[in-house]
Amino acid sequence: MGLAWEIYLYTLLPLPLVSVTLLATCGQWNFVRRACSLANKGSPVSLQTICTFISIAVFLACARSSLNSHVTYTNTVTPYMSPDQKIQILATKWRSERNFWISAFTLALWFVLRGFMKIQEKNADLRYQVKSYVSMSNDMKLLQEENAKLKEERPKPDDESKKDA
């Protein structure tokens, strides 16, 4: 479990932690958004989804381990145990609880990152819509100006009848 836990801590914890921190503090980190979108291109399942499911599995395993260590502690600790035995059981319990809270934090970070990315995508879509509406309104203003110029240049029907006579 040591190597697997180390891999988990060095890959699945820093990714969302750094990404969420950068997106929350600055908000304009295009490379974070690009990295997340590039990692998701061309695959039916996104990298975020895979990492979230891995985090859920680790969280459930840590919850079970924490529960088992608590049951072990309550069932085996007696007043007749030596202090070394008690410390051994308490250390195991402490490690499993620590792993539980780290995995819970990691899982929460993946969900927060997912929410941030959805908000960023929606914000980008809305900005694109606003730009298209602004360009459409500018085009409408130009057309109205051209229409006004054409109306000014066009002679009135009354003037033409007087010229013919």
CSV table of C-alpha atoms in Angstrom, one decimal:
chain,number,residue,atom,x,y,z
A,1,MET,CA,0.0,0.0,0.0
A,2,GLY,CA,3.0,2.3,0.6
A,3,LEU,CA,3.9,2.7,-3.1
A,4,ALA,CA,0.3,3.0,-4.2
A,5,TRP,CA,-0.4,5.7,-1.6
A,6,GLU,CA,2.7,7.5,-2.6
A,7,ILE,CA,1.7,7.5,-6.3
A,8,TYR,CA,-1.8,8.7,-5.3
A,9,LEU,CA,-0.4,11.5,-3.1
A,10,TYR,CA,2.1,12.7,-5.7
A,11,THR,CA,-0.2,12.6,-8.7
A,12,LEU,CA,-3.9,12.9,-7.8
A,13,LEU,CA,-3.5,15.4,-5.0
A,14,PRO,CA,-1.3,18.1,-6.5
A,15,LEU,CA,-3.1,18.3,-9.9
A,16,PRO,CA,-6.5,19.6,-8.6
A,17,LEU,CA,-4.9,21.5,-5.8
A,18,VAL,CA,-2.6,23.6,-8.0
A,19,SER,CA,-5.3,24.0,-10.7
A,20,VAL,CA,-8.0,25.1,-8.2
A,21,THR,CA,-5.6,27.5,-6.5
A,22,LEU,CA,-4.6,29.1,-9.8
A,23,LEU,CA,-8.1,29.3,-11.1
A,24,ALA,CA,-9.5,30.7,-7.8
A,25,THR,CA,-6.8,33.3,-7.2
A,26,CYS,CA,-6.1,34.6,-10.7
A,27,GLY,CA,-8.9,33.2,-12.8
A,28,GLN,CA,-7.2,34.0,-16.1
A,29,TRP,CA,-4.8,31.1,-16.3
A,30,ASN,CA,-5.4,30.0,-19.9
A,31,PHE,CA,-2.8,27.3,-19.7
A,32,VAL,CA,-4.8,25.5,-16.9
A,33,ARG,CA,-7.9,25.6,-19.0
A,34,ARG,CA,-6.1,24.6,-22.2
A,35,ALA,CA,-4.4,21.7,-20.3
A,36,CYS,CA,-7.7,20.4,-19.0
A,37,SER,CA,-9.4,20.7,-22.4
A,38,LEU,CA,-6.5,19.1,-24.3
A,39,ALA,CA,-6.4,16.2,-21.9
A,40,ASN,CA,-10.0,15.6,-22.6
A,41,LYS,CA,-9.9,15.8,-26.4
A,42,GLY,CA,-10.2,12.6,-28.5
A,43,SER,CA,-11.4,10.4,-25.7
A,44,PRO,CA,-14.9,9.4,-24.7
A,45,VAL,CA,-14.1,9.8,-21.0
A,46,SER,CA,-12.3,12.8,-19.7
A,47,LEU,CA,-9.2,12.7,-17.6
A,48,GLN,CA,-11.1,14.5,-14.9
A,49,THR,CA,-13.7,11.8,-14.8
A,50,ILE,CA,-11.1,9.1,-14.5
A,51,CYS,CA,-9.2,10.8,-11.7
A,52,THR,CA,-12.5,11.6,-9.9
A,53,PHE,CA,-13.5,7.9,-10.0
A,54,ILE,CA,-10.0,6.8,-8.8
A,55,SER,CA,-10.4,9.3,-6.0
A,56,ILE,CA,-13.8,7.9,-5.1
A,57,ALA,CA,-12.4,4.4,-5.0
A,58,VAL,CA,-9.5,5.5,-2.8
A,59,PHE,CA,-11.8,7.4,-0.6
A,60,LEU,CA,-14.1,4.4,-0.1
A,61,ALA,CA,-11.1,2.1,0.6
A,62,CYS,CA,-9.7,4.6,3.1
A,63,ALA,CA,-13.1,4.8,4.8
A,64,ARG,CA,-13.3,1.1,5.1
A,65,SER,CA,-9.7,0.9,6.5
A,66,SER,CA,-10.5,3.7,9.0
A,67,LEU,CA,-13.6,1.8,10.1
A,68,ASN,CA,-11.7,-1.5,10.4
A,69,SER,CA,-8.9,0.2,12.5
A,70,HIS,CA,-11.5,1.7,14.8
A,71,VAL,CA,-13.2,-1.6,15.3
A,72,THR,CA,-9.9,-3.3,15.9
A,73,TYR,CA,-9.0,-0.6,18.4
A,74,THR,CA,-12.3,-0.9,20.3
A,75,ASN,CA,-12.2,-4.8,20.3
A,76,THR,CA,-8.5,-5.4,21.1
A,77,VAL,CA,-7.5,-2.6,23.5
A,78,THR,CA,-7.7,-3.9,27.1
A,79,PRO,CA,-6.2,-2.5,30.3
A,80,TYR,CA,-3.8,-5.4,30.4
A,81,MET,CA,-2.0,-4.5,27.2
A,82,SER,CA,1.5,-3.2,27.2
A,83,PRO,CA,2.0,0.4,26.2
A,84,ASP,CA,3.9,-0.7,23.1
A,85,GLN,CA,0.9,-2.7,21.9
A,86,LYS,CA,-1.5,0.2,22.5
A,87,ILE,CA,0.8,2.6,20.6
A,88,GLN,CA,1.0,0.1,17.7
A,89,ILE,CA,-2.8,-0.1,17.4
A,90,LEU,CA,-3.2,3.7,17.9
A,91,ALA,CA,-0.6,4.4,15.2
A,92,THR,CA,-2.4,2.1,12.8
A,93,LYS,CA,-5.7,3.9,13.6
A,94,TRP,CA,-4.1,7.3,13.2
A,95,ARG,CA,-2.6,6.4,9.8
A,96,SER,CA,-5.9,5.1,8.5
A,97,GLU,CA,-7.7,8.2,9.7
A,98,ARG,CA,-5.1,10.5,8.1
A,99,ASN,CA,-5.4,8.7,4.8
A,100,PHE,CA,-9.1,9.0,5.0
A,101,TRP,CA,-9.0,12.8,5.4
A,102,ILE,CA,-6.4,13.2,2.7
A,103,SER,CA,-8.5,11.1,0.3
A,104,ALA,CA,-11.6,13.1,1.2
A,105,PHE,CA,-9.8,16.4,0.6
A,106,THR,CA,-8.5,15.1,-2.8
A,107,LEU,CA,-12.0,14.0,-3.8
A,108,ALA,CA,-13.4,17.3,-2.8
A,109,LEU,CA,-10.7,19.1,-4.9
A,110,TRP,CA,-11.6,17.1,-8.0
A,111,PHE,CA,-15.2,18.0,-7.6
A,112,VAL,CA,-14.3,21.7,-7.1
A,113,LEU,CA,-12.1,21.6,-10.1
A,114,ARG,CA,-14.9,20.1,-12.2
A,115,GLY,CA,-17.2,22.9,-11.0
A,116,PHE,CA,-14.6,25.6,-11.8
A,117,MET,CA,-14.1,24.2,-15.3
A,118,LYS,CA,-17.8,24.1,-16.0
A,119,ILE,CA,-18.1,27.7,-14.9
A,120,GLN,CA,-15.1,28.7,-17.1
A,121,GLU,CA,-16.6,26.9,-20.1
A,122,LYS,CA,-20.0,28.6,-19.6
A,123,ASN,CA,-18.3,32.0,-19.1
A,124,ALA,CA,-16.3,31.5,-22.3
A,125,ASP,CA,-19.6,30.6,-24.2
A,126,LEU,CA,-21.3,33.7,-22.8
A,127,ARG,CA,-18.4,35.9,-23.7
A,128,TYR,CA,-18.5,34.6,-27.2
A,129,GLN,CA,-22.3,35.3,-27.4
A,130,VAL,CA,-21.7,38.8,-26.1
A,131,LYS,CA,-19.0,39.4,-28.7
A,132,SER,CA,-21.3,38.2,-31.5
A,133,TYR,CA,-24.2,40.4,-30.2
A,134,VAL,CA,-21.9,43.4,-30.1
A,135,SER,CA,-20.7,42.8,-33.6
A,136,MET,CA,-24.3,42.3,-34.8
A,137,SER,CA,-25.3,45.6,-33.1
A,138,ASN,CA,-22.3,47.3,-34.8
A,139,ASP,CA,-23.4,45.9,-38.1
A,140,MET,CA,-27.0,47.1,-37.5
A,141,LYS,CA,-25.7,50.6,-36.7
A,142,LEU,CA,-23.7,50.7,-39.9
A,143,LEU,CA,-26.7,49.5,-41.9
A,144,GLN,CA,-28.9,52.2,-40.2
A,145,GLU,CA,-26.4,54.9,-41.1
A,146,GLU,CA,-26.2,53.7,-44.7
A,147,ASN,CA,-30.0,53.7,-44.9
A,148,ALA,CA,-30.1,57.2,-43.5
A,149,LYS,CA,-27.6,58.4,-46.1
A,150,LEU,CA,-29.5,56.8,-48.9
A,151,LYS,CA,-32.7,58.4,-47.8
A,152,GLU,CA,-31.0,61.8,-47.7
A,153,GLU,CA,-29.6,61.3,-51.2
A,154,ARG,CA,-32.8,60.1,-52.8
A,155,PRO,CA,-34.9,62.9,-54.2
A,156,LYS,CA,-38.4,63.3,-53.0
A,157,PRO,CA,-41.2,62.3,-55.4
A,158,ASP,CA,-42.7,65.8,-55.3
A,159,ASP,CA,-39.4,67.3,-56.6
A,160,GLU,CA,-39.3,65.0,-59.6
A,161,SER,CA,-42.8,66.0,-60.8
A,162,LYS,CA,-41.9,69.7,-60.6
A,163,LYS,CA,-38.8,69.2,-62.7
A,164,ASP,CA,-40.6,67.3,-65.5
A,165,ALA,CA,-43.2,70.1,-65.8
